[in-house]
PDB file of C-alpha atoms in Angstrom:
ATOM      1  CA  MET A   1      -0.103  -0.038  -0.140  1.00 80.00           C
ATOM      2  CA  ASN A   2       2.272   3.062  -0.996  1.00 86.00           C
ATOM      3  CA  SER A   3       1.099   6.771   0.490  1.00 88.00           C
ATOM      4  CA  ASP A   4      -1.707   7.458  -1.126  1.00 91.00           C
ATOM      5  CA  GLN A   5      -3.414   4.487  -0.822  1.00 94.00           C
ATOM      6  CA  LEU A   6      -2.721   3.998   2.846  1.00 96.00           C
ATOM      7  CA  VAL A   7      -4.060   8.172   3.668  1.00 96.00           C
ATOM      8  CA  VAL A   8      -7.171   7.420   1.105  1.00 97.00           C
ATOM      9  CA  LYS A   9      -7.718   4.806   3.296  1.00 97.00           C
ATOM     10  CA  MET A  10      -7.924   6.161   6.591  1.00 98.00           C
ATOM     11  CA  ILE A  11     -10.740   8.757   5.199  1.00 98.00           C
ATOM     12  CA  MET A  12     -12.388   7.360   4.125  1.00 98.00           C
ATOM     13  CA  ASP A  13     -12.876   4.254   5.861  1.00 98.00           C
ATOM     14  CA  ARG A  14     -13.955   7.689   9.072  1.00 98.00           C
ATOM     15  CA  TRP A  15     -16.176   8.085   6.872  1.00 98.00           C
ATOM     16  CA  TYR A  16     -18.216   4.709   6.413  1.00 98.00           C
ATOM     17  CA  ALA A  17     -17.933   4.976  10.041  1.00 98.00           C
ATOM     18  CA  GLN A  18     -19.171   7.011  10.030  1.00 98.00           C
ATOM     19  CA  VAL A  19     -22.726   6.727   8.024  1.00 98.00           C
ATOM     20  CA  LYS A  20     -23.205   2.951   9.108  1.00 98.00           C
ATOM     21  CA  ASN A  21     -23.269   4.162  12.851  1.00 98.00           C
ATOM     22  CA  PHE A  22     -26.520   6.801  11.710  1.00 98.00           C
ATOM     23  CA  ASP A  23     -27.666   4.184   9.096  1.00 98.00           C
ATOM     24  CA  ASP A  24     -27.781   1.582  12.837  1.00 98.00           C
ATOM     25  CA  ALA A  25     -29.202   4.495  15.201  1.00 98.00           C
ATOM     26  CA  LEU A  26     -31.898   5.369  10.881  1.00 98.00           C
ATOM     27  CA  ASN A  27     -32.744   1.844  11.758  1.00 98.00           C
ATOM     28  CA  THR A  28     -33.948   1.896  14.666  1.00 98.00           C
ATOM     29  CA  PHE A  29     -35.873   4.547  14.964  1.00 98.00           C
ATOM     30  CA  SER A  30     -39.062   4.827  13.755  1.00 98.00           C
ATOM     31  CA  ASP A  31     -41.194   7.161  10.544  1.00 98.00           C
ATOM     32  CA  GLU A  32     -42.733   8.548  13.389  1.00 97.00           C
ATOM     33  CA  GLN A  33     -40.115   8.971  16.053  1.00 97.00           C
ATOM     34  CA  LEU A  34     -37.929  11.254  13.746  1.00 98.00           C
ATOM     35  CA  GLU A  35     -40.702  13.478  13.949  1.00 97.00           C
ATOM     36  CA  ARG A  36     -40.315  14.692  16.456  1.00 97.00           C
ATOM     37  CA  GLU A  37     -37.079  17.387  17.693  1.00 98.00           C
ATOM     38  CA  ILE A  38     -33.944  15.708  19.067  1.00 98.00           C
ATOM     39  CA  SER A  39     -34.024  18.454  21.625  1.00 98.00           C
ATOM     40  CA  PRO A  40     -37.222  21.050  22.652  1.00 97.00           C
ATOM     41  CA  GLY A  41     -37.208  23.975  20.852  1.00 97.00           C
ATOM     42  CA  LYS A  42     -34.616  21.831  17.779  1.00 97.00           C
ATOM     43  CA  ASN A  43     -34.370  20.100  14.587  1.00 97.00           C
ATOM     44  CA  ARG A  44     -36.688  17.158  14.087  1.00 97.00           C
ATOM     45  CA  GLY A  45     -35.040  13.937  13.233  1.00 98.00           C
ATOM     46  CA  ILE A  46     -36.547  13.564  10.279  1.00 98.00           C
ATOM     47  CA  TYR A  47     -35.326  17.364   8.849  1.00 98.00           C
ATOM     48  CA  LEU A  48     -31.858  16.416  10.190  1.00 98.00           C
ATOM     49  CA  LEU A  49     -32.350  12.897   7.897  1.00 98.00           C
ATOM     50  CA  GLY A  50     -33.241  15.394   4.625  1.00 98.00           C
ATOM     51  CA  HIS A  51     -30.335  17.570   5.490  1.00 98.00           C
ATOM     52  CA  LEU A  52     -28.285  14.858   5.360  1.00 98.00           C
ATOM     53  CA  VAL A  53     -29.440  13.863   1.353  1.00 98.00           C
ATOM     54  CA  ALA A  54     -28.960  16.739   0.210  1.00 98.00           C
ATOM     55  CA  VAL A  55     -25.689  17.744   1.437  1.00 98.00           C
ATOM     56  CA  HIS A  56     -24.049  14.677   0.396  1.00 98.00           C
ATOM     57  CA  ASP A  57     -25.469  15.272  -2.978  1.00 98.00           C
ATOM     58  CA  ASP A  58     -23.990  18.403  -3.189  1.00 98.00           C
ATOM     59  CA  MET A  59     -20.892  15.766  -3.102  1.00 98.00           C
ATOM     60  CA  LEU A  60     -21.364  14.796  -6.278  1.00 98.00           C
ATOM     61  CA  PRO A  61     -21.905  18.147  -8.892  1.00 98.00           C
ATOM     62  CA  LEU A  62     -18.478  18.859  -6.437  1.00 98.00           C
ATOM     63  CA  LEU A  63     -16.638  15.165  -6.837  1.00 98.00           C
ATOM     64  CA  GLU A  64     -17.940  15.348 -10.420  1.00 98.00           C
ATOM     65  CA  PHE A  65     -19.499  12.683 -10.382  1.00 98.00           C
ATOM     66  CA  GLY A  66     -23.041  14.538 -12.091  1.00 98.00           C
ATOM     67  CA  ASP A  67     -25.812  16.423 -11.571  1.00 98.00           C
ATOM     68  CA  LYS A  68     -27.514  16.276  -7.883  1.00 98.00           C
ATOM     69  CA  ILE A  69     -30.417  12.692  -8.204  1.00 98.00           C
ATOM     70  CA  PHE A  70     -32.713  15.232  -5.304  1.00 98.00           C
ATOM     71  CA  PRO A  71     -32.204  18.962  -6.641  1.00 98.00           C
ATOM     72  CA  GLU A  72     -36.153  18.489  -5.616  1.00 96.00           C
ATOM     73  CA  ILE A  73     -35.357  18.520  -1.903  1.00 96.00           C
ATOM     74  CA  ASN A  74     -31.633  20.565  -1.754  1.00 96.00           C
ATOM     75  CA  ALA A  75     -33.387  24.099  -0.620  1.00 95.00           C
ATOM     76  CA  THR A  76     -36.087  22.817   1.836  1.00 96.00           C
ATOM     77  CA  PHE A  77     -32.767  21.449   3.400  1.00 97.00           C
ATOM     78  CA  LYS A  78     -30.740  23.947   3.733  1.00 95.00           C
ATOM     79  CA  SER A  79     -33.526  26.440   5.385  1.00 94.00           C
ATOM     80  CA  PRO A  80     -33.739  25.605   9.012  1.00 95.00           C
ATOM     81  CA  ASP A  81     -36.486  23.358   9.907  1.00 96.00           C
ATOM     82  CA  LYS A  82     -40.210  23.315  10.037  1.00 92.00           C
ATOM     83  CA  SER A  83     -39.915  27.340   7.417  1.00 94.00           C
ATOM     84  CA  VAL A  84     -40.502  24.962   4.496  1.00 89.00           C
ATOM     85  CA  ALA A  85     -44.290  23.773   5.564  1.00 84.00           C
ATOM     86  CA  ALA A  86     -44.229  19.970   3.168  1.00 90.00           C
ATOM     87  CA  ILE A  87     -41.304  18.755   3.817  1.00 94.00           C
ATOM     88  CA  PRO A  88     -40.848  14.729   1.874  1.00 96.00           C
ATOM     89  CA  ALA A  89     -42.480  12.071   4.634  1.00 96.00           C
ATOM     90  CA  ALA A  90     -39.930  10.179   6.694  1.00 97.00           C
ATOM     91  CA  SER A  91     -40.301   6.783   5.068  1.00 97.00           C
ATOM     92  CA  GLU A  92     -39.475   8.421   1.876  1.00 98.00           C
ATOM     93  CA  LEU A  93     -35.411   9.961   2.863  1.00 98.00           C
ATOM     94  CA  ARG A  94     -35.134   6.928   4.503  1.00 98.00           C
ATOM     95  CA  THR A  95     -35.552   6.033   1.183  1.00 98.00           C
ATOM     96  CA  TYR A  96     -33.444   8.769  -0.528  1.00 98.00           C
ATOM     97  CA  TRP A  97     -30.899   8.172   2.148  1.00 98.00           C
ATOM     98  CA  LYS A  98     -29.808   4.827   0.920  1.00 98.00           C
ATOM     99  CA  LYS A  99     -30.095   5.725  -2.804  1.00 98.00           C
ATOM    100  CA  MET A 100     -28.015   8.807  -1.776  1.00 98.00           C
ATOM    101  CA  ASN A 101     -25.676   5.951   0.112  1.00 98.00           C
ATOM    102  CA  GLU A 102     -25.625   3.266  -3.112  1.00 98.00           C
ATOM    103  CA  VAL A 103     -25.032   6.467  -5.720  1.00 98.00           C
ATOM    104  CA  LEU A 104     -22.452   7.050  -3.270  1.00 98.00           C
ATOM    105  CA  THR A 105     -19.962   4.580  -2.814  1.00 98.00           C
ATOM    106  CA  GLN A 106     -20.314   3.352  -6.681  1.00 98.00           C
ATOM    107  CA  LYS A 107     -18.356   6.294  -7.261  1.00 98.00           C
ATOM    108  CA  PHE A 108     -16.405   6.577  -4.349  1.00 98.00           C
ATOM    109  CA  ASN A 109     -15.054   2.977  -5.831  1.00 98.00           C
ATOM    110  CA  SER A 110     -14.507   4.350  -9.226  1.00 97.00           C
ATOM    111  CA  MET A 111     -11.609   6.441  -7.627  1.00 97.00           C
ATOM    112  CA  GLN A 112      -8.273   5.608  -8.380  1.00 96.00           C
ATOM    113  CA  PRO A 113      -6.102   7.031  -5.155  1.00 95.00           C
ATOM    114  CA  GLY A 114      -4.643   9.810  -6.701  1.00 95.00           C
ATOM    115  CA  ASP A 115      -7.686  11.415  -7.461  1.00 97.00           C
ATOM    116  CA  TRP A 116      -8.276  12.348  -4.461  1.00 98.00           C
ATOM    117  CA  PHE A 117      -5.928  14.324  -4.456  1.00 97.00           C
ATOM    118  CA  LYS A 118      -7.448  17.067  -7.726  1.00 98.00           C
ATOM    119  CA  LYS A 119      -8.803  19.940  -6.854  1.00 98.00           C
ATOM    120  CA  HIS A 120     -12.667  19.694  -6.609  1.00 98.00           C
ATOM    121  CA  THR A 121     -14.883  21.945  -8.507  1.00 97.00           C
ATOM    122  CA  SER A 122     -15.809  24.969  -6.194  1.00 97.00           C
ATOM    123  CA  VAL A 123     -11.654  25.723  -6.171  1.00 98.00           C
ATOM    124  CA  SER A 124     -10.444  27.767  -9.170  1.00 98.00           C
ATOM    125  CA  ALA A 125      -7.291  26.279 -10.816  1.00 98.00           C
ATOM    126  CA  GLU A 126      -5.408  29.490  -9.037  1.00 98.00           C
ATOM    127  CA  ASP A 127      -6.802  29.401  -6.204  1.00 98.00           C
ATOM    128  CA  PHE A 128      -5.519  24.922  -5.990  1.00 98.00           C
ATOM    129  CA  ALA A 129      -2.456  25.176  -7.634  1.00 97.00           C
ATOM    130  CA  LYS A 130      -1.502  27.432  -3.869  1.00 96.00           C
ATOM    131  CA  GLU A 131      -3.344  26.173  -2.035  1.00 96.00           C
ATOM    132  CA  PRO A 132      -3.003  22.008  -2.960  1.00 97.00           C
ATOM    133  CA  HIS A 133      -5.348  21.025   0.078  1.00 97.00           C
ATOM    134  CA  ARG A 134      -8.355  21.780  -1.526  1.00 97.00           C
ATOM    135  CA  ASN A 135      -9.191  19.338  -3.070  1.00 98.00           C
ATOM    136  CA  LYS A 136     -10.843  15.988  -3.134  1.00 98.00           C
ATOM    137  CA  LEU A 137     -10.603  13.980   0.149  1.00 98.00           C
ATOM    138  CA  ASN A 138     -10.881  17.580   2.081  1.00 98.00           C
ATOM    139  CA  ILE A 139     -14.389  16.712   0.577  1.00 98.00           C
ATOM    140  CA  ILE A 140     -14.985  14.167   2.322  1.00 98.00           C
ATOM    141  CA  LEU A 141     -13.398  14.764   5.717  1.00 98.00           C
ATOM    142  CA  THR A 142     -15.554  17.359   5.711  1.00 98.00           C
ATOM    143  CA  ARG A 143     -18.369  15.878   5.186  1.00 98.00           C
ATOM    144  CA  THR A 144     -17.225  13.251   7.880  1.00 98.00           C
ATOM    145  CA  THR A 145     -16.940  15.494  10.780  1.00 98.00           C
ATOM    146  CA  HIS A 146     -20.481  16.876   9.375  1.00 98.00           C
ATOM    147  CA  LEU A 147     -22.429  14.293   9.777  1.00 98.00           C
ATOM    148  CA  SER A 148     -20.617  13.605  13.005  1.00 98.00           C
ATOM    149  CA  TYR A 149     -22.196  15.941  14.416  1.00 98.00           C
ATOM    150  CA  HIS A 150     -25.667  15.888  13.420  1.00 98.00           C
ATOM    151  CA  LEU A 151     -25.468  11.713  14.093  1.00 98.00           C
ATOM    152  CA  GLY A 152     -24.322  13.106  17.691  1.00 98.00           C
ATOM    153  CA  GLN A 153     -27.512  15.313  18.024  1.00 98.00           C
ATOM    154  CA  PHE A 154     -29.292  12.363  16.076  1.00 98.00           C
ATOM    155  CA  ILE A 155     -28.830   9.456  18.544  1.00 98.00           C
ATOM    156  CA  LEU A 156     -30.141  12.197  21.288  1.00 98.00           C
ATOM    157  CA  LEU A 157     -34.441  10.206  19.325  1.00 98.00           C
ATOM    158  CA  LYS A 158     -33.198   7.330  21.047  1.00 93.00           C
TER     159      LYS A 158
ATOM    160  CA  MET B   1       4.819  20.400  -0.023  1.00 80.00           C
ATOM    161  CA  ASN B   2       5.241  17.076   0.151  1.00 86.00           C
ATOM    162  CA  SER B   3       2.423  15.313   0.161  1.00 88.00           C
ATOM    163  CA  ASP B   4       2.491  14.267   3.990  1.00 91.00           C
ATOM    164  CA  GLN B   5       2.682  17.772   4.761  1.00 94.00           C
ATOM    165  CA  LEU B   6      -0.406  17.923   2.570  1.00 96.00           C
ATOM    166  CA  VAL B   7      -2.422  15.154   4.245  1.00 96.00           C
ATOM    167  CA  VAL B   8      -0.621  16.343   7.619  1.00 97.00           C
ATOM    168  CA  LYS B   9      -2.158  19.402   7.444  1.00 97.00           C
ATOM    169  CA  MET B  10      -5.732  18.506   6.047  1.00 98.00           C
ATOM    170  CA  ILE B  11      -6.442  16.182   8.859  1.00 98.00           C
ATOM    171  CA  MET B  12      -4.898  18.193  11.497  1.00 98.00           C
ATOM    172  CA  ASP B  13      -6.610  21.597  10.255  1.00 98.00           C
ATOM    173  CA  ARG B  14     -10.616  19.449  10.842  1.00 98.00           C
ATOM    174  CA  TRP B  15      -9.278  19.009  14.543  1.00 98.00           C
ATOM    175  CA  TYR B  16      -8.649  22.176  14.954  1.00 98.00           C
ATOM    176  CA  ALA B  17     -11.256  23.267  13.448  1.00 98.00           C
ATOM    177  CA  GLN B  18     -13.542  21.384  16.054  1.00 98.00           C
ATOM    178  CA  VAL B  19     -11.259  23.133  18.708  1.00 98.00           C
ATOM    179  CA  LYS B  20     -12.271  26.073  17.898  1.00 98.00           C
ATOM    180  CA  ASN B  21     -15.840  25.335  17.196  1.00 98.00           C
ATOM    181  CA  PHE B  22     -16.609  23.748  20.449  1.00 98.00           C
ATOM    182  CA  ASP B  23     -14.371  27.021  22.711  1.00 98.00           C
ATOM    183  CA  ASP B  24     -16.773  29.696  20.621  1.00 98.00           C
ATOM    184  CA  ALA B  25     -19.552  27.479  21.973  1.00 98.00           C
ATOM    185  CA  LEU B  26     -18.051  27.097  25.534  1.00 98.00           C
ATOM    186  CA  ASN B  27     -17.375  30.983  26.504  1.00 98.00           C
ATOM    187  CA  THR B  28     -20.714  31.888  25.646  1.00 98.00           C
ATOM    188  CA  PHE B  29     -21.853  29.380  27.488  1.00 98.00           C
ATOM    189  CA  SER B  30     -22.059  31.034  31.610  1.00 98.00           C
ATOM    190  CA  ASP B  31     -21.379  27.901  34.093  1.00 98.00           C
ATOM    191  CA  GLU B  32     -24.791  27.886  34.399  1.00 97.00           C
ATOM    192  CA  GLN B  33     -25.567  26.359  31.429  1.00 97.00           C
ATOM    193  CA  LEU B  34     -23.481  24.356  31.061  1.00 98.00           C
ATOM    194  CA  GLU B  35     -24.940  22.413  33.911  1.00 97.00           C
ATOM    195  CA  ARG B  36     -27.688  22.024  31.992  1.00 97.00           C
ATOM    196  CA  GLU B  37     -28.623  18.648  30.167  1.00 98.00           C
ATOM    197  CA  ILE B  38     -28.216  19.086  26.048  1.00 98.00           C
ATOM    198  CA  SER B  39     -32.097  17.131  25.959  1.00 98.00           C
ATOM    199  CA  PRO B  40     -34.231  15.874  28.878  1.00 97.00           C
ATOM    200  CA  GLY B  41     -32.619  12.865  30.690  1.00 97.00           C
ATOM    201  CA  LYS B  42     -29.224  13.125  27.542  1.00 97.00           C
ATOM    202  CA  ASN B  43     -25.825  14.646  29.623  1.00 97.00           C
ATOM    203  CA  ARG B  44     -25.255  17.692  30.760  1.00 97.00           C
ATOM    204  CA  GLY B  45     -22.605  19.526  29.217  1.00 98.00           C
ATOM    205  CA  ILE B  46     -20.430  20.267  31.789  1.00 98.00           C
ATOM    206  CA  TYR B  47     -19.896  16.176  30.830  1.00 98.00           C
ATOM    207  CA  LEU B  48     -19.259  16.636  27.920  1.00 98.00           C
ATOM    208  CA  LEU B  49     -16.628  19.168  28.868  1.00 98.00           C
ATOM    209  CA  GLY B  50     -14.119  16.746  31.142  1.00 98.00           C
ATOM    210  CA  HIS B  51     -15.328  13.336  28.436  1.00 98.00           C
ATOM    211  CA  LEU B  52     -13.266  16.142  25.987  1.00 98.00           C
ATOM    212  CA  VAL B  53     -10.692  16.328  28.488  1.00 98.00           C
ATOM    213  CA  ALA B  54     -10.477  13.199  29.611  1.00 98.00           C
ATOM    214  CA  VAL B  55     -10.384  11.722  25.942  1.00 98.00           C
ATOM    215  CA  HIS B  56      -8.050  13.979  24.461  1.00 98.00           C
ATOM    216  CA  ASP B  57      -5.578  13.725  27.165  1.00 98.00           C
ATOM    217  CA  ASP B  58      -5.924  10.179  25.807  1.00 98.00           C
ATOM    218  CA  MET B  59      -4.278  11.288  22.794  1.00 98.00           C
ATOM    219  CA  LEU B  60      -0.181  12.024  25.358  1.00 98.00           C
ATOM    220  CA  PRO B  61      -0.005   8.293  25.716  1.00 98.00           C
ATOM    221  CA  LEU B  62      -0.771   6.984  23.403  1.00 98.00           C
ATOM    222  CA  LEU B  63       1.225   9.251  20.605  1.00 98.00           C
ATOM    223  CA  GLU B  64       4.376   8.712  23.161  1.00 98.00           C
ATOM    224  CA  PHE B  65       3.889  12.316  24.205  1.00 98.00           C
ATOM    225  CA  GLY B  66       4.225  11.851  27.943  1.00 98.00           C
ATOM    226  CA  ASP B  67       1.279  10.901  30.479  1.00 98.00           C
ATOM    227  CA  LYS B  68      -1.962  11.805  30.968  1.00 98.00           C
ATOM    228  CA  ILE B  69      -2.357  15.169  32.866  1.00 98.00           C
ATOM    229  CA  PHE B  70      -5.644  15.092  34.496  1.00 98.00           C
ATOM    230  CA  PRO B  71      -4.809  11.193  35.105  1.00 98.00           C
ATOM    231  CA  GLU B  72      -7.493  11.988  38.415  1.00 96.00           C
ATOM    232  CA  ILE B  73     -10.783  12.723  35.999  1.00 96.00           C
ATOM    233  CA  ASN B  74      -9.852  10.967  33.727  1.00 96.00           C
ATOM    234  CA  ALA B  75     -12.534   7.248  34.941  1.00 95.00           C
ATOM    235  CA  THR B  76     -14.526   9.718  35.883  1.00 96.00           C
ATOM    236  CA  PHE B  77     -16.091  11.250  32.343  1.00 97.00           C
ATOM    237  CA  LYS B  78     -15.723   7.474  30.801  1.00 95.00           C
ATOM    238  CA  SER B  79     -18.370   6.350  33.207  1.00 94.00           C
ATOM    239  CA  PRO B  80     -22.114   7.622  32.449  1.00 95.00           C
ATOM    240  CA  ASP B  81     -23.089  11.237  33.446  1.00 95.00           C
ATOM    241  CA  LYS B  82     -24.262  11.657  36.627  1.00 92.00           C
ATOM    242  CA  SER B  83     -22.641   8.307  37.745  1.00 93.00           C
ATOM    243  CA  VAL B  84     -20.559   9.639  39.575  1.00 89.00           C
ATOM    244  CA  ALA B  85     -21.957  12.717  42.327  1.00 84.00           C
ATOM    245  CA  ALA B  86     -19.413  14.987  42.795  1.00 90.00           C
ATOM    246  CA  ILE B  87     -17.228  16.154  39.340  1.00 94.00           C
ATOM    247  CA  PRO B  88     -15.290  19.344  38.877  1.00 96.00           C
ATOM    248  CA  ALA B  89     -17.285  22.365  38.731  1.00 96.00           C
ATOM    249  CA  ALA B  90     -17.885  23.807  35.542  1.00 97.00           C
ATOM    250  CA  SER B  91     -14.904  26.867  35.991  1.00 97.00           C
ATOM    251  CA  GLU B  92     -11.864  24.152  37.227  1.00 98.00           C
ATOM    252  CA  LEU B  93     -12.762  21.878  33.814  1.00 98.00           C
ATOM    253  CA  ARG B  94     -12.450  25.443  31.335  1.00 98.00           C
ATOM    254  CA  THR B  95      -9.561  25.908  32.874  1.00 98.00           C
ATOM    255  CA  TYR B  96      -8.058  22.023  31.722  1.00 98.00           C
ATOM    256  CA  TRP B  97      -9.769  21.958  28.602  1.00 98.00           C
ATOM    257  CA  LYS B  98      -7.354  25.212  27.798  1.00 98.00           C
ATOM    258  CA  LYS B  99      -4.454  22.971  29.747  1.00 98.00           C
ATOM    259  CA  MET B 100      -5.319  20.017  27.480  1.00 98.00           C
ATOM    260  CA  ASN B 101      -5.255  22.607  23.990  1.00 98.00           C
ATOM    261  CA  GLU B 102      -2.062  24.409  25.307  1.00 98.00           C
ATOM    262  CA  VAL B 103      -0.045  21.069  25.860  1.00 98.00           C
ATOM    263  CA  LEU B 104      -1.351  19.882  22.380  1.00 98.00           C
ATOM    264  CA  THR B 105      -0.352  22.094  19.918  1.00 98.00           C
ATOM    265  CA  GLN B 106       2.897  22.346  21.791  1.00 98.00           C
ATOM    266  CA  LYS B 107       3.419  18.715  21.320  1.00 98.00           C
ATOM    267  CA  PHE B 108       1.905  18.382  17.782  1.00 98.00           C
ATOM    268  CA  ASN B 109       3.513  21.411  16.514  1.00 98.00           C
ATOM    269  CA  SER B 110       7.216  19.031  17.659  1.00 97.00           C
ATOM    270  CA  MET B 111       6.525  16.318  15.532  1.00 97.00           C
ATOM    271  CA  GLN B 112       7.812  16.323  11.874  1.00 96.00           C
ATOM    272  CA  PRO B 113       5.008  14.971   8.745  1.00 95.00           C
ATOM    273  CA  GLY B 114       7.085  12.091   9.011  1.00 95.00           C
ATOM    274  CA  ASP B 115       6.496  11.300  12.659  1.00 97.00           C
ATOM    275  CA  TRP B 116       2.633  10.964  12.570  1.00 98.00           C
ATOM    276  CA  PHE B 117       2.915   8.011  10.223  1.00 97.00           C
ATOM    277  CA  LYS B 118       4.408   6.043  13.006  1.00 98.00           C
ATOM    278  CA  LYS B 119       2.843   3.453  14.833  1.00 98.00           C
ATOM    279  CA  HIS B 120       1.324   4.592  18.242  1.00 98.00           C
ATOM    280  CA  THR B 121       1.147   2.910  21.092  1.00 97.00           C
ATOM    281  CA  SER B 122      -2.036   0.772  21.889  1.00 97.00           C
ATOM    282  CA  VAL B 123      -1.298  -1.133  18.376  1.00 98.00           C
ATOM    283  CA  SER B 124       1.574  -4.151  18.885  1.00 98.00           C
ATOM    284  CA  ALA B 125       5.407  -3.817  15.447  1.00 98.00           C
ATOM    285  CA  GLU B 126       2.972  -7.041  14.609  1.00 98.00           C
ATOM    286  CA  ASP B 127       0.220  -5.864  13.893  1.00 98.00           C
ATOM    287  CA  PHE B 128       1.466  -1.564  12.414  1.00 98.00           C
ATOM    288  CA  ALA B 129       3.751  -4.038   9.447  1.00 97.00           C
ATOM    289  CA  LYS B 130      -0.362  -4.882   8.239  1.00 96.00           C
ATOM    290  CA  GLU B 131      -1.832  -2.646   8.749  1.00 96.00           C
ATOM    291  CA  PRO B 132      -0.148   0.741   8.767  1.00 97.00           C
ATOM    292  CA  HIS B 133      -3.046   2.730   8.843  1.00 97.00           C
ATOM    293  CA  ARG B 134      -3.083   2.198  12.759  1.00 97.00           C
ATOM    294  CA  ASN B 135      -1.077   5.703  12.736  1.00 98.00           C
ATOM    295  CA  LYS B 136      -0.589   7.860  15.032  1.00 98.00           C
ATOM    296  CA  LEU B 137      -2.278  10.481  12.602  1.00 98.00           C
ATOM    297  CA  ASN B 138      -5.618   7.729  12.139  1.00 98.00           C
ATOM    298  CA  ILE B 139      -6.039   8.559  16.190  1.00 98.00           C
ATOM    299  CA  ILE B 140      -6.164  12.777  14.975  1.00 98.00           C
ATOM    300  CA  LEU B 141      -8.642  11.871  12.776  1.00 98.00           C
ATOM    301  CA  THR B 142     -10.726   9.269  15.154  1.00 98.00           C
ATOM    302  CA  ARG B 143     -11.019  12.388  18.203  1.00 98.00           C
ATOM    303  CA  THR B 144     -11.661  14.546  14.524  1.00 98.00           C
ATOM    304  CA  THR B 145     -15.107  12.474  14.473  1.00 98.00           C
ATOM    305  CA  HIS B 146     -15.212  11.786  18.291  1.00 98.00           C
ATOM    306  CA  LEU B 147     -15.256  15.875  19.337  1.00 98.00           C
ATOM    307  CA  SER B 148     -18.309  17.123  16.046  1.00 98.00           C
ATOM    308  CA  TYR B 149     -19.850  14.264  17.948  1.00 98.00           C
ATOM    309  CA  HIS B 150     -20.327  15.815  20.939  1.00 98.00           C
ATOM    310  CA  LEU B 151     -20.028  19.853  19.233  1.00 98.00           C
ATOM    311  CA  GLY B 152     -22.988  18.996  17.680  1.00 98.00           C
ATOM    312  CA  GLN B 153     -24.641  17.933  20.913  1.00 98.00           C
ATOM    313  CA  PHE B 154     -22.838  20.657  23.118  1.00 98.00           C
ATOM    314  CA  ILE B 155     -24.728  23.297  20.822  1.00 98.00           C
ATOM    315  CA  LEU B 156     -27.249  22.290  21.622  1.00 98.00           C
ATOM    316  CA  LEU B 157     -27.041  24.468  24.477  1.00 98.00           C
ATOM    317  CA  LYS B 158     -27.726  27.571  23.319  1.00 93.00           C
TER     318      LYS B 158
END
């Protein structure tokens, strides 16, 4: 295993571990439980689920994997919870979450280790030359901490 | 910047960003606020603060930086909240958290990029030969997601 492979493995392992932890929690919660707030007056479980689908969907264009697959829910779950009256049902969001993970996993598997160190689409070639840490692998890293942050909240529905 | 330096920067940037976010939240909370539960029946803010100090303190021996600096509170904050009657005051834990970050930052700054890819102390040389991802940098990575997880909860005291 060369050094690029090693580092990609370390970071992807973290991503998949957080996805699995979220998945495990999601599978133990009923749709009714997902409707509850994580703490009085705070976000609902269903909102966090939709928010994660939306943020992960953004990774597709960012990593040059193509267009978002759920563009119709993106704005809803970037807006604060309860600011949009009609949101998809919990059962529907479960399907989106599953599909999102399948698509991302398939795309991730198509990458060679070196590809991860190339620039993502929201940094210019000029800036990237000066800031090579703004690569595709860094997107996984920042989305992993984002996912952990919300996982810590989501688990409170227990 | 060589590839080791790049990756160490990416991961350390994440660590410091989460520490700063936690710090910023901590500084806006009163001691009284820290005594509150993040959600009814769940951990108190003060417990999460102590728990993070304890887990970060463990990184010192794990990364060959020496002994823990707050061994006396370690067991308390590994046990569930409210299972130990007497815990340090919020003001004291704030001091510990600050000191912990100062010590870790100083130790991190003493590392050369290549040092991060050496084994940590809880993996044997034999296992490390087969699993080179179990290096010191991976400890930062796992502790960063751990910190994000609890940051997502801590912020609920707002």
